[in-house]
PDB file of C-alpha atoms in Angstrom:
ATOM      1  CA  MET A   1       9.858  15.582 -21.721  1.00  0.00           C
ATOM      2  CA  THR A   2       7.606  16.770 -18.875  1.00  0.00           C
ATOM      3  CA  GLN A   3       5.588  13.558 -18.918  1.00  0.00           C
ATOM      4  CA  GLN A   4       8.796  11.528 -18.758  1.00  0.00           C
ATOM      5  CA  VAL A   5      10.012  13.530 -15.744  1.00  0.00           C
ATOM      6  CA  LEU A   6       6.659  13.109 -13.982  1.00  0.00           C
ATOM      7  CA  ARG A   7       6.702   9.387 -14.667  1.00  0.00           C
ATOM      8  CA  ARG A   8      10.265   9.082 -13.420  1.00  0.00           C
ATOM      9  CA  TRP A   9       9.642  10.925 -10.137  1.00  0.00           C
ATOM     10  CA  GLY A  10       6.018   9.882  -9.558  1.00  0.00           C
ATOM     11  CA  TRP A  11       7.048   7.462  -6.828  1.00  0.00           C
ATOM     12  CA  ILE A  12       7.785  10.365  -4.490  1.00  0.00           C
ATOM     13  CA  GLY A  13       4.170  11.520  -4.670  1.00  0.00           C
ATOM     14  CA  THR A  14       2.956   7.972  -4.096  1.00  0.00           C
ATOM     15  CA  PHE A  15       5.161   7.637  -1.022  1.00  0.00           C
ATOM     16  CA  LEU A  16       4.231  11.045   0.417  1.00  0.00           C
ATOM     17  CA  ILE A  17       0.479  10.599  -0.073  1.00  0.00           C
ATOM     18  CA  GLY A  18       0.568   7.056   1.328  1.00  0.00           C
ATOM     19  CA  GLY A  19       2.722   8.145   4.263  1.00  0.00           C
ATOM     20  CA  GLY A  20       0.395  11.063   4.934  1.00  0.00           C
ATOM     21  CA  LEU A  21      -2.640   8.791   4.958  1.00  0.00           C
ATOM     22  CA  TYR A  22      -0.827   6.389   7.295  1.00  0.00           C
ATOM     23  CA  LEU A  23       0.053   9.207   9.702  1.00  0.00           C
ATOM     24  CA  ALA A  24      -3.506  10.557   9.567  1.00  0.00           C
ATOM     25  CA  VAL A  25      -4.930   7.154  10.509  1.00  0.00           C
ATOM     26  CA  LEU A  26      -2.301   6.836  13.253  1.00  0.00           C
ATOM     27  CA  VAL A  27      -3.267  10.220  14.725  1.00  0.00           C
ATOM     28  CA  VAL A  28      -6.972   9.385  14.647  1.00  0.00           C
ATOM     29  CA  LEU A  29      -6.280   5.961  16.170  1.00  0.00           C
ATOM     30  CA  THR A  30      -4.289   7.401  19.059  1.00  0.00           C
ATOM     31  CA  ASP A  31      -6.723  10.277  19.654  1.00  0.00           C
ATOM     32  CA  THR A  32      -9.875   8.182  19.649  1.00  0.00           C
ATOM     33  CA  GLY A  33      -8.488   4.889  20.929  1.00  0.00           C
ATOM     34  CA  ASN A  34     -10.773   3.103  18.472  1.00  0.00           C
ATOM     35  CA  PRO A  35      -9.270  -0.347  17.818  1.00  0.00           C
ATOM     36  CA  ASN A  36     -11.362  -0.728  14.655  1.00  0.00           C
ATOM     37  CA  LEU A  37      -8.894   1.567  12.861  1.00  0.00           C
ATOM     38  CA  PHE A  38      -5.951  -0.758  13.513  1.00  0.00           C
ATOM     39  CA  PRO A  39      -6.586  -2.966  10.426  1.00  0.00           C
ATOM     40  CA  THR A  40      -6.743   0.174   8.284  1.00  0.00           C
ATOM     41  CA  MET A  41      -3.358   1.242   9.595  1.00  0.00           C
ATOM     42  CA  ILE A  42      -1.875  -2.190   8.892  1.00  0.00           C
ATOM     43  CA  LEU A  43      -3.358  -2.219   5.384  1.00  0.00           C
ATOM     44  CA  LEU A  44      -1.938   1.207   4.572  1.00  0.00           C
ATOM     45  CA  GLY A  45       1.447   0.286   5.993  1.00  0.00           C
ATOM     46  CA  ALA A  46       1.561  -2.910   3.965  1.00  0.00           C
ATOM     47  CA  LEU A  47       0.406  -1.174   0.791  1.00  0.00           C
ATOM     48  CA  VAL A  48       2.475   2.017   0.679  1.00  0.00           C
ATOM     49  CA  VAL A  49       5.972   0.541   0.291  1.00  0.00           C
ATOM     50  CA  PRO A  50       5.141  -2.087  -2.391  1.00  0.00           C
ATOM     51  CA  LEU A  51       3.078   0.432  -4.346  1.00  0.00           C
ATOM     52  CA  THR A  52       5.896   2.958  -4.134  1.00  0.00           C
ATOM     53  CA  PHE A  53       8.375   0.357  -5.370  1.00  0.00           C
ATOM     54  CA  VAL A  54       6.157  -0.607  -8.314  1.00  0.00           C
ATOM     55  CA  THR A  55       5.761   3.074  -9.209  1.00  0.00           C
ATOM     56  CA  PHE A  56       9.527   3.571  -8.928  1.00  0.00           C
ATOM     57  CA  ALA A  57      10.307   0.544 -11.090  1.00  0.00           C
ATOM     58  CA  ALA A  58       7.732   1.505 -13.719  1.00  0.00           C
ATOM     59  CA  GLY A  59       9.167   5.008 -13.904  1.00  0.00           C
ATOM     60  CA  ARG A  60      12.701   3.733 -14.418  1.00  0.00           C
ATOM     61  CA  SER A  61      12.291   0.937 -16.935  1.00  0.00           C
ATOM     62  CA  GLY A  62       8.798   1.301 -18.358  1.00  0.00           C
ATOM     63  CA  ARG A  63       8.895  -2.308 -19.545  1.00  0.00           C
ATOM     64  CA  TRP A  64       6.578  -4.798 -17.891  1.00  0.00           C
ATOM     65  CA  LEU A  65       5.933  -8.409 -18.708  1.00  0.00           C
ATOM     66  CA  ILE A  66       2.736  -8.365 -16.628  1.00  0.00           C
ATOM     67  CA  ASP A  67      -0.154  -6.142 -17.649  1.00  0.00           C
ATOM     68  CA  GLY A  68      -2.103  -3.942 -15.228  1.00  0.00           C
ATOM     69  CA  PRO A  69      -5.254  -6.067 -14.805  1.00  0.00           C
ATOM     70  CA  THR A  70      -3.205  -9.165 -13.995  1.00  0.00           C
ATOM     71  CA  LEU A  71      -1.152  -7.279 -11.411  1.00  0.00           C
ATOM     72  CA  GLY A  72      -4.307  -5.764  -9.907  1.00  0.00           C
ATOM     73  CA  GLY A  73      -5.959  -9.181  -9.749  1.00  0.00           C
ATOM     74  CA  CYS A  74      -2.929 -10.590  -7.929  1.00  0.00           C
ATOM     75  CA  LEU A  75      -3.018  -7.721  -5.439  1.00  0.00           C
ATOM     76  CA  LEU A  76      -6.730  -8.240  -4.845  1.00  0.00           C
ATOM     77  CA  PHE A  77      -6.329 -12.005  -4.473  1.00  0.00           C
ATOM     78  CA  GLY A  78      -3.452 -11.536  -2.015  1.00  0.00           C
ATOM     79  CA  GLY A  79      -5.532  -9.097   0.018  1.00  0.00           C
ATOM     80  CA  VAL A  80      -8.495 -11.462   0.154  1.00  0.00           C
ATOM     81  CA  VAL A  81      -6.277 -14.373   1.207  1.00  0.00           C
ATOM     82  CA  GLY A  82      -4.594 -12.248   3.878  1.00  0.00           C
ATOM     83  CA  TRP A  83      -7.907 -10.977   5.181  1.00  0.00           C
ATOM     84  CA  SER A  84      -9.498 -14.425   5.270  1.00  0.00           C
ATOM     85  CA  CYS A  85      -6.483 -15.901   7.069  1.00  0.00           C
ATOM     86  CA  SER A  86      -6.605 -13.137   9.659  1.00  0.00           C
ATOM     87  CA  ARG A  87     -10.270 -13.945  10.372  1.00  0.00           C
ATOM     88  CA  ARG A  88      -9.395 -17.375  11.768  1.00  0.00           C
ATOM     89  CA  PRO A  89     -10.054 -17.460  15.528  1.00  0.00           C
ATOM     90  CA  GLY A  90      -6.458 -18.264  16.485  1.00  0.00           C
ATOM     91  CA  MET A  91      -5.030 -15.432  14.396  1.00  0.00           C
ATOM     92  CA  ARG A  92      -6.845 -12.461  15.913  1.00  0.00           C
ATOM     93  CA  PRO A  93      -5.464 -10.592  18.901  1.00  0.00           C
ATOM     94  CA  GLY A  94      -7.508 -10.638  22.065  1.00  0.00           C
ATOM     95  CA  PRO A  95      -9.542  -7.711  23.400  1.00  0.00           C
ATOM     96  CA  VAL A  96      -7.604  -4.642  24.397  1.00  0.00           C
TER      97      VAL A  96
END
């Protein structure tokens, strides 16, 4: 029973921890003015909501047609494609 309740409401912890990390990076970015932290902030922002949704959906249904390693491989592949596309010269923002 306790494990089922934790699984059902685990998305809240995922969202709070991810949101806390995002806010921590935002505070450090604004305090230091270091533009190198901007990609970290974008990555966290783009990761928190989908990860929270997957955790929410897994806690509700528990039935998946895709196993964990396949889903992780897709996430990694998508991140590599996104990163490599952002490295093109026309895609980067200019100096601040």
